[in-house]
PDB file of C-alpha atoms in Angstrom:
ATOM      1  CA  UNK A 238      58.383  38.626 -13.134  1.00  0.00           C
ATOM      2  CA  UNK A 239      56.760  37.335 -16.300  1.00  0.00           C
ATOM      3  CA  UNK A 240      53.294  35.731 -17.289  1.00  0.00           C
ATOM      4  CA  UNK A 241      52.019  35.315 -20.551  1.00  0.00           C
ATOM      5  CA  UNK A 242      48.196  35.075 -21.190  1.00  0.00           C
ATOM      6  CA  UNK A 243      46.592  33.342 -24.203  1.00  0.00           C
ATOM      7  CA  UNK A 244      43.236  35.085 -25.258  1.00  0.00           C
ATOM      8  CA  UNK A 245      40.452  33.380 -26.274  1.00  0.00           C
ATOM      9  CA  UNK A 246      38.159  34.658 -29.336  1.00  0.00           C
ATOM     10  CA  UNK A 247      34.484  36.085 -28.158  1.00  0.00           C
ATOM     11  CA  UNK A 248      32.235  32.881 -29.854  1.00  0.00           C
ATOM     12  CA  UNK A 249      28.719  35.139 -29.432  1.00  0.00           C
ATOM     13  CA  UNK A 250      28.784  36.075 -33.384  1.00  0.00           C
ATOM     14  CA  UNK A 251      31.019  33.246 -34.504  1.00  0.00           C
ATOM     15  CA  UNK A 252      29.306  32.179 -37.087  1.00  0.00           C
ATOM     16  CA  UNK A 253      28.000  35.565 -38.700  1.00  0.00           C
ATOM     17  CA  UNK A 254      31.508  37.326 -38.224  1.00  0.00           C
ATOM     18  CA  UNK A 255      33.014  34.124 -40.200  1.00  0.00           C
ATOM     19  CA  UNK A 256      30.603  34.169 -43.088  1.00  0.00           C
ATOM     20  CA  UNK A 257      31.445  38.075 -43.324  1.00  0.00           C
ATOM     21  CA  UNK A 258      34.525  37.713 -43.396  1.00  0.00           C
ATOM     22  CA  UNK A 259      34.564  34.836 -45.882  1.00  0.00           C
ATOM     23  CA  UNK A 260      36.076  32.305 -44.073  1.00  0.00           C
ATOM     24  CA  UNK A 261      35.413  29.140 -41.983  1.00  0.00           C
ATOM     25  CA  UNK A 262      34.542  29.943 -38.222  1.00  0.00           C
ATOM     26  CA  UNK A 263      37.560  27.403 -37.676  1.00  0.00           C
ATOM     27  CA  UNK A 264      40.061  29.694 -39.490  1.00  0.00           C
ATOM     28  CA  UNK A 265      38.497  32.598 -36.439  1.00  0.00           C
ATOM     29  CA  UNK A 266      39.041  30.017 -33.578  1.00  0.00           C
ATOM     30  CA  UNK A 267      43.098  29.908 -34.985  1.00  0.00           C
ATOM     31  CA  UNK A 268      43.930  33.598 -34.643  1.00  0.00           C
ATOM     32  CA  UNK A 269      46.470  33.270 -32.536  1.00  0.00           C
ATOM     33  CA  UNK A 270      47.102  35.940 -29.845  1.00  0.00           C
ATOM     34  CA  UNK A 271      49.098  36.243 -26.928  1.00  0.00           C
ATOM     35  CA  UNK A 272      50.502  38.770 -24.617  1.00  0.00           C
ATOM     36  CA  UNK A 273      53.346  38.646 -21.940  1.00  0.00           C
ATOM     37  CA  UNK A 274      53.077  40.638 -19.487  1.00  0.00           C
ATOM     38  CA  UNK A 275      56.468  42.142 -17.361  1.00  0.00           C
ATOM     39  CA  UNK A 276      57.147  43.811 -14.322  1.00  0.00           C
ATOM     40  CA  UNK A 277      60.124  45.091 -14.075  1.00  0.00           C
ATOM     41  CA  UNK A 278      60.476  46.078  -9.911  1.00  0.00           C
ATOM     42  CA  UNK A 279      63.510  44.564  -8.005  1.00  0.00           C
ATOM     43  CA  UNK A 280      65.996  45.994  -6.016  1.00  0.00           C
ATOM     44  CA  UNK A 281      68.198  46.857  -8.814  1.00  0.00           C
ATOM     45  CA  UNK A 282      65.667  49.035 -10.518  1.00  0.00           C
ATOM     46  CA  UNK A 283      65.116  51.911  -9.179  1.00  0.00           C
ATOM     47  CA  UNK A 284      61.461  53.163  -8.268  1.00  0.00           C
ATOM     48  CA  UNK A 285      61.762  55.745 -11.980  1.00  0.00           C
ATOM     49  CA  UNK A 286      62.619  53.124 -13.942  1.00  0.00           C
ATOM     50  CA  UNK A 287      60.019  50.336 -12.546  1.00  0.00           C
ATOM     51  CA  UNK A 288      57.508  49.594 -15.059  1.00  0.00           C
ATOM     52  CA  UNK A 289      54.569  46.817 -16.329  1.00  0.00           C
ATOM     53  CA  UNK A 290      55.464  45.599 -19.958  1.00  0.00           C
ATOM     54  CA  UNK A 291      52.841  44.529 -22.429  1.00  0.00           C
ATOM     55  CA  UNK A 292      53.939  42.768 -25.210  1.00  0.00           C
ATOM     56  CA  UNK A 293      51.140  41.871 -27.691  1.00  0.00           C
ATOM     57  CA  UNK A 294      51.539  39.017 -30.665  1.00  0.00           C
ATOM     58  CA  UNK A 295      49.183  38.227 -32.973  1.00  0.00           C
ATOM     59  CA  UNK A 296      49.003  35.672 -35.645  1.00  0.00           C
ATOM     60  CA  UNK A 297      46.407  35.039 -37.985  1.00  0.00           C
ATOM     61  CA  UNK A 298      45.253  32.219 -39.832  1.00  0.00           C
ATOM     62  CA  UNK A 299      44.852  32.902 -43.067  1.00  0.00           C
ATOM     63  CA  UNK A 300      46.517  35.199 -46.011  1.00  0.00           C
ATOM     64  CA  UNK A 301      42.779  36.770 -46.514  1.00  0.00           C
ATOM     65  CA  UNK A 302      42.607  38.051 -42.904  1.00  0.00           C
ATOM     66  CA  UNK A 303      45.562  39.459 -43.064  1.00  0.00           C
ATOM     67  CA  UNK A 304      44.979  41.698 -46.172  1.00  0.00           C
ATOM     68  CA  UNK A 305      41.287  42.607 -44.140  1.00  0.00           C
ATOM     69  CA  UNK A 306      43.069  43.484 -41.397  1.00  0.00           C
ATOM     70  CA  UNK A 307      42.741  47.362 -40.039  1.00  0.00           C
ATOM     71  CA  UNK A 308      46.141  47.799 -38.713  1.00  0.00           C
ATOM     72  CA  UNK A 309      47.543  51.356 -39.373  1.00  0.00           C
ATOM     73  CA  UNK A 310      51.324  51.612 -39.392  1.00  0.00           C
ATOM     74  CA  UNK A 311      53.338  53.119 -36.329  1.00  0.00           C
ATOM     75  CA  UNK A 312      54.469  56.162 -36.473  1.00  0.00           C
ATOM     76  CA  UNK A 313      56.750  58.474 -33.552  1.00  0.00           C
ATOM     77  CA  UNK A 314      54.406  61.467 -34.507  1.00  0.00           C
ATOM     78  CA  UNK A 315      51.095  59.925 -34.247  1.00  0.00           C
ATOM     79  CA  UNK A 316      52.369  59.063 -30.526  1.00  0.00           C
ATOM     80  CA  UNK A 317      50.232  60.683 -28.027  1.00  0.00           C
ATOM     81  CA  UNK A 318      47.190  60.845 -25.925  1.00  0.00           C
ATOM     82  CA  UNK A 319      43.523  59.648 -28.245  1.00  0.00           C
ATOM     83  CA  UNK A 320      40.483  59.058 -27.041  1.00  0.00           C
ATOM     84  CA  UNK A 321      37.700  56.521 -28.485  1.00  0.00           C
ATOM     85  CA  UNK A 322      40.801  54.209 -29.855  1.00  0.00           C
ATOM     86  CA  UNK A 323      38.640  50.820 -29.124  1.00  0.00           C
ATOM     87  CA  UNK A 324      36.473  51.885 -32.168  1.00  0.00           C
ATOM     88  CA  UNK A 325      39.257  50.345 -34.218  1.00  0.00           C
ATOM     89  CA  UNK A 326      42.516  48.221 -33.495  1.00  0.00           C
ATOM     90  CA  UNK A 327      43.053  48.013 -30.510  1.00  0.00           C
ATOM     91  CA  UNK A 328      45.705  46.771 -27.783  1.00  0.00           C
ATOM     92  CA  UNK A 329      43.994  47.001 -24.300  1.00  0.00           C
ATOM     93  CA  UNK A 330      44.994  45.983 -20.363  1.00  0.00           C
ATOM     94  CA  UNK A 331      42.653  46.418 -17.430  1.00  0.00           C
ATOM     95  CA  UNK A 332      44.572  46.402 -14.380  1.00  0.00           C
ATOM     96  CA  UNK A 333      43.543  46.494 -10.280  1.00  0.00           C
ATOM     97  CA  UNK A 334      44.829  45.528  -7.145  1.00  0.00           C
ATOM     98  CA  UNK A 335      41.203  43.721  -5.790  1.00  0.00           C
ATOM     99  CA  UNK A 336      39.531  47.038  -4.780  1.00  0.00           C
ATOM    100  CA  UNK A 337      36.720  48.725  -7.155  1.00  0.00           C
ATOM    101  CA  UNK A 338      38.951  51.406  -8.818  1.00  0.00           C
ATOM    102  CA  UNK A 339      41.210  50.377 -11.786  1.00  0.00           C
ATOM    103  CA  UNK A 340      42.934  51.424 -15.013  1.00  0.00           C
ATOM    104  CA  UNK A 341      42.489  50.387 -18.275  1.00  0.00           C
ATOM    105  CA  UNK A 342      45.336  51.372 -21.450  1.00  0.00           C
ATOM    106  CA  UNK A 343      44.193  51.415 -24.849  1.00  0.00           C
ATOM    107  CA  UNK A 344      47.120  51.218 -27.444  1.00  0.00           C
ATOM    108  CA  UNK A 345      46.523  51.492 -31.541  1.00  0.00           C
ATOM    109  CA  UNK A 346      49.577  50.263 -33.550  1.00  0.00           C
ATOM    110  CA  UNK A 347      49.715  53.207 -35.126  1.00  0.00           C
ATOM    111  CA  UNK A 348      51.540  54.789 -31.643  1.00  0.00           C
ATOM    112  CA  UNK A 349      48.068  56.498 -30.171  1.00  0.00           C
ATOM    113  CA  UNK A 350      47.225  55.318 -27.138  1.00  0.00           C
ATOM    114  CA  UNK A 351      44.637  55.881 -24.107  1.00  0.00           C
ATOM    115  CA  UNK A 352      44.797  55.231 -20.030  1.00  0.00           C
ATOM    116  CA  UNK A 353      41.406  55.663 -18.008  1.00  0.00           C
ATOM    117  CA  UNK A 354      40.861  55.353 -14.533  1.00  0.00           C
ATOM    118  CA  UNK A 355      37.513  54.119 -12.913  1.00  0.00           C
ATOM    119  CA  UNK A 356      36.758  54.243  -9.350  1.00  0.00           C
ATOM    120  CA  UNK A 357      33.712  51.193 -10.003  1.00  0.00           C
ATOM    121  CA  UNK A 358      32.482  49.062 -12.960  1.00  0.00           C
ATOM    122  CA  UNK A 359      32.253  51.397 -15.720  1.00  0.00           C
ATOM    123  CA  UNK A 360      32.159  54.330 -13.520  1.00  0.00           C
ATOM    124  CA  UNK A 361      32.082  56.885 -13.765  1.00  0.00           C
ATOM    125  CA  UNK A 362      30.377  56.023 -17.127  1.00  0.00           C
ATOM    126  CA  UNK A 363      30.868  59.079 -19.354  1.00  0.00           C
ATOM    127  CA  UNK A 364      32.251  58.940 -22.944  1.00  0.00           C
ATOM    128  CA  UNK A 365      35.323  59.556 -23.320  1.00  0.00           C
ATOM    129  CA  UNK A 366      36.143  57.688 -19.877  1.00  0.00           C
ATOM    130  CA  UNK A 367      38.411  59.675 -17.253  1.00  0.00           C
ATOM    131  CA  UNK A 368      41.775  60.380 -18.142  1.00  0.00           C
ATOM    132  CA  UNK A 369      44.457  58.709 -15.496  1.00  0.00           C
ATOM    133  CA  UNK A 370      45.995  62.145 -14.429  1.00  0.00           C
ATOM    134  CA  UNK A 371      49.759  62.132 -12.599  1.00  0.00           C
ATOM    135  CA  UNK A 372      50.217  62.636  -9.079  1.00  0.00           C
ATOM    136  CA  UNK A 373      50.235  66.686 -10.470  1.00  0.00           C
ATOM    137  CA  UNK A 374      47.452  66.547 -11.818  1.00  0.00           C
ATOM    138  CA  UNK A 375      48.445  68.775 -15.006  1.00  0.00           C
ATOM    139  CA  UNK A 376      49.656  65.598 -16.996  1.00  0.00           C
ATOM    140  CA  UNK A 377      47.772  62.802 -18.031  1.00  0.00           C
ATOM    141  CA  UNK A 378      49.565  59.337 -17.853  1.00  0.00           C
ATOM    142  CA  UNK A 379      51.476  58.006 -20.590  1.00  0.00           C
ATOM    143  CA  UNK A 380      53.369  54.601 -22.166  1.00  0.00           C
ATOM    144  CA  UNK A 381      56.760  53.997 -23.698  1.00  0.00           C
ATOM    145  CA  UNK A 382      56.067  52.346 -27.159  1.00  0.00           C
ATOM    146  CA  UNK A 383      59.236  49.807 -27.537  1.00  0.00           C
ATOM    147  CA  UNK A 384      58.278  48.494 -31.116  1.00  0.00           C
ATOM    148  CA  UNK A 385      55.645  47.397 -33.131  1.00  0.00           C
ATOM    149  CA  UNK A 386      55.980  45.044 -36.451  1.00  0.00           C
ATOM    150  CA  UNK A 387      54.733  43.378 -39.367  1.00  0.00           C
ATOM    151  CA  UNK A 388      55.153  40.368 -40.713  1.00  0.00           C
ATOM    152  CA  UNK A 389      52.994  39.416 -43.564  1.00  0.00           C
ATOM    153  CA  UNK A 390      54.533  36.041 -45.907  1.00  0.00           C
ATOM    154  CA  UNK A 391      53.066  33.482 -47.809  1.00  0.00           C
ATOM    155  CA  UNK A 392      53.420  31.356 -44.375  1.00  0.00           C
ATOM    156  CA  UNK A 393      53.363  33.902 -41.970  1.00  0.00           C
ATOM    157  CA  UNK A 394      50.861  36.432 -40.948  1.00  0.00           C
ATOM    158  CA  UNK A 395      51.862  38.116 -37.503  1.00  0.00           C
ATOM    159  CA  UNK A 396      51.743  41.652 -36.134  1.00  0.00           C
ATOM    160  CA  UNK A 397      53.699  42.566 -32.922  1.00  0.00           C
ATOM    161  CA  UNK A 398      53.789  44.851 -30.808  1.00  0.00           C
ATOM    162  CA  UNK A 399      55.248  46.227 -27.133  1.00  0.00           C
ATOM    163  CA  UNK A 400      55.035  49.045 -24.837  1.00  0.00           C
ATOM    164  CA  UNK A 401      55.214  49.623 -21.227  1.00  0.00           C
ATOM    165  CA  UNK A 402      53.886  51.767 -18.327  1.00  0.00           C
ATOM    166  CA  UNK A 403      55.843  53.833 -15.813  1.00  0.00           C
ATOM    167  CA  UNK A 404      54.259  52.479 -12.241  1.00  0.00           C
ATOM    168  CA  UNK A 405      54.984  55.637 -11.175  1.00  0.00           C
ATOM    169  CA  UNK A 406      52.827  56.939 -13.022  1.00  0.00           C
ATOM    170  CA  UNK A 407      50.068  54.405 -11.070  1.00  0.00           C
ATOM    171  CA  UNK A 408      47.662  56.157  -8.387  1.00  0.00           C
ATOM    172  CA  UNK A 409      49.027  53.576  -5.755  1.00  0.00           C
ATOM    173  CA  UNK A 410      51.320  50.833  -5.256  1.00  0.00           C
ATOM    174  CA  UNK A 411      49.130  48.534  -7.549  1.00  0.00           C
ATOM    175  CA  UNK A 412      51.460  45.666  -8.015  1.00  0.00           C
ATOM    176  CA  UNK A 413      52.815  45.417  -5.052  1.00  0.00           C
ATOM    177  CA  UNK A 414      50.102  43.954  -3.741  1.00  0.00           C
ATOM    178  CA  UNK A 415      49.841  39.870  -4.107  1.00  0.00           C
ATOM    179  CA  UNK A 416      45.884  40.306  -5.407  1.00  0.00           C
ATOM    180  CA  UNK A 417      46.792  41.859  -8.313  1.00  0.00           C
ATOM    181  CA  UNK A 418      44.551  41.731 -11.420  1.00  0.00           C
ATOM    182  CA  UNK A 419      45.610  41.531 -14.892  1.00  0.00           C
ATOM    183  CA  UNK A 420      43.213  41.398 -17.792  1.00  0.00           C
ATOM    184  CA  UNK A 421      45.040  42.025 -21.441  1.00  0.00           C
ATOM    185  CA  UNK A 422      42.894  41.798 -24.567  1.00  0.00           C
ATOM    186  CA  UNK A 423      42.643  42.476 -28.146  1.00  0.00           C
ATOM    187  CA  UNK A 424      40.610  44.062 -30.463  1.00  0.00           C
ATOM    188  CA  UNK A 425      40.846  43.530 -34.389  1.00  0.00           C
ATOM    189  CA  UNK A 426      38.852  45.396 -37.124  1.00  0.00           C
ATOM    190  CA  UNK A 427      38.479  43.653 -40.144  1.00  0.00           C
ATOM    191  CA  UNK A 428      36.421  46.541 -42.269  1.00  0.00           C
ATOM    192  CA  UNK A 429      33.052  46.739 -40.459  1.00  0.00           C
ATOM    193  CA  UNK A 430      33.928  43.134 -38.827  1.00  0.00           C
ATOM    194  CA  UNK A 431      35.440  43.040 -34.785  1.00  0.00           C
ATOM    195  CA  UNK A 432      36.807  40.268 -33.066  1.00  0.00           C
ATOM    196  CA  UNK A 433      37.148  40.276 -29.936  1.00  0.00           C
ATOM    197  CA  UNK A 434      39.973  38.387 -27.745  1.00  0.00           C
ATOM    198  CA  UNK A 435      40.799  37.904 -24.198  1.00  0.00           C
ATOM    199  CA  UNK A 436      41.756  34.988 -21.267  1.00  0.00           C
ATOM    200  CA  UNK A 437      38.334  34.803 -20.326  1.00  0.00           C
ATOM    201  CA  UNK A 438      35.179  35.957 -21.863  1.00  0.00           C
ATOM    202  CA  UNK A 439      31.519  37.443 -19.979  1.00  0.00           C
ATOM    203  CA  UNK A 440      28.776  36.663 -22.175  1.00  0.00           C
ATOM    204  CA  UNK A 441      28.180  39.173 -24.530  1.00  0.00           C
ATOM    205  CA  UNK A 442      31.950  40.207 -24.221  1.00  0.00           C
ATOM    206  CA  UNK A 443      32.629  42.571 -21.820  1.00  0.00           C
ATOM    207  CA  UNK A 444      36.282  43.372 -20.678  1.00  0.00           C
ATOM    208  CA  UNK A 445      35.253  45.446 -17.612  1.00  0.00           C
ATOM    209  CA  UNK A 446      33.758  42.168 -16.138  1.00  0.00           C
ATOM    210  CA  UNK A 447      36.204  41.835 -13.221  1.00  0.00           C
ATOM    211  CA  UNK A 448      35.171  37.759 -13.013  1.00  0.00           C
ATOM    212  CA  UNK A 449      37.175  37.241 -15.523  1.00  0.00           C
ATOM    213  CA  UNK A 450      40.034  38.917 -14.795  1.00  0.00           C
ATOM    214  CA  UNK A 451      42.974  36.660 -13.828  1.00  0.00           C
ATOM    215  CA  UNK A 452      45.277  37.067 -11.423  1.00  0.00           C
ATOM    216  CA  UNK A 453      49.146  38.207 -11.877  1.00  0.00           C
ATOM    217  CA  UNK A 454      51.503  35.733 -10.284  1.00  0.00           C
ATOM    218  CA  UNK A 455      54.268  38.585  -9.172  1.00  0.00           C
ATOM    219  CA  UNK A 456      56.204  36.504  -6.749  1.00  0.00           C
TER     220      UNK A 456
END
């Protein structure tokens, strides 16, 4: 089962973040970003090897943003566990299954990455969030980086990048269910400069805003 999801730039500091950034507030509205989401779960996969695949690909709009771009390079021994990674680049997902609990991954291209778990809306709201801690409780949760690229040309400025989550790894069945929630979004530093992307935007942005979460069509 596949969806992708086109995000949509946060407009609240359109104008400012353009004028920063030394470019027209139309060359912000182009950045293109998408992200397909998989989930691998059929009978011929077994319940180990069932997983949700995030595949995020950015393009940007201009040569400029691209060289203003913070996007460290991917590394296998910067993989592991960091906390406070949507200070900078970052790859995100918020995921539920309708009730108030859900988890949220945080991914930097440089192969760090982060999974929370929240039983409410921000809660419990301490900084660093909650770790999402396996069924033993001795490990913390962790994704499978696939690949992550570059591209930078005169006529093409694109950054990709994939990983995926064990479901097993999941405190319950998540999606399984039919009201699954998917909410994938993006975060790009450009020096001192964020943009913001996702499907749908609160207003001021604010990913843990479950109205705008859209739902995953897994049949």
């Amino acid at each position: 089962m596949s969806q992708t999801f086109i995000l949509k730039l946060a407009t609240d500091n359109l104008m400012s973040d353009a004028n920063k950034l030394g470019v027209t507030h139309q060359k912000l509205m182009e950045i293109s970003v998408e992200v397909t989401v998989d989930l691998y779960q059929d009978a011929e996969v077994s319940a180990t090897q069932a997983s949700l695949s995030l595949n995020y690909d950015i393009r940007l709009s201009e040569q400029t943003l691209s060289e203003q771009l913070q996007w460290p390079s991917w590394h296998k021994n910067n993989v592991g566990f960091k906390d406070y990674l949507w200070e900078q680049t970052c790859l995100e997902c918020f995921v539920t299954d309708q009730k108030k609990g859900y988890i949220e991954i945080n991914a930097s291209p440089n192969g760090q990455y982060a999974i929370y778990q929240f039983e409410d809306y921000r809660t419990p709201d301490t900084l660093p969030p909650s770790p999402l801690s396996l069924a033993d409780h001795r490990h913390q949760a962790s994704i499978k980086w696939d690949y992550c690229s570059i591209t930078d040309t005169c006529t093409q400025n694109s950054r990709q990048c994939s990983f995926h989550l064990p479901l097993a790894q999941l405190p319950y069945e998540l999606l399984l269910e039919s009201s699954t929630y998917i909410h994938p979004c993006v975060i790009l530093c450009f020096g001192e400069t964020s943009l913001y992307f996702a499907p749908n935007h609160a207003s001021p942005a604010d990913f843990h805003n479950r109205r705008y979460w859209s739902a995953f069509d897994n049949h």
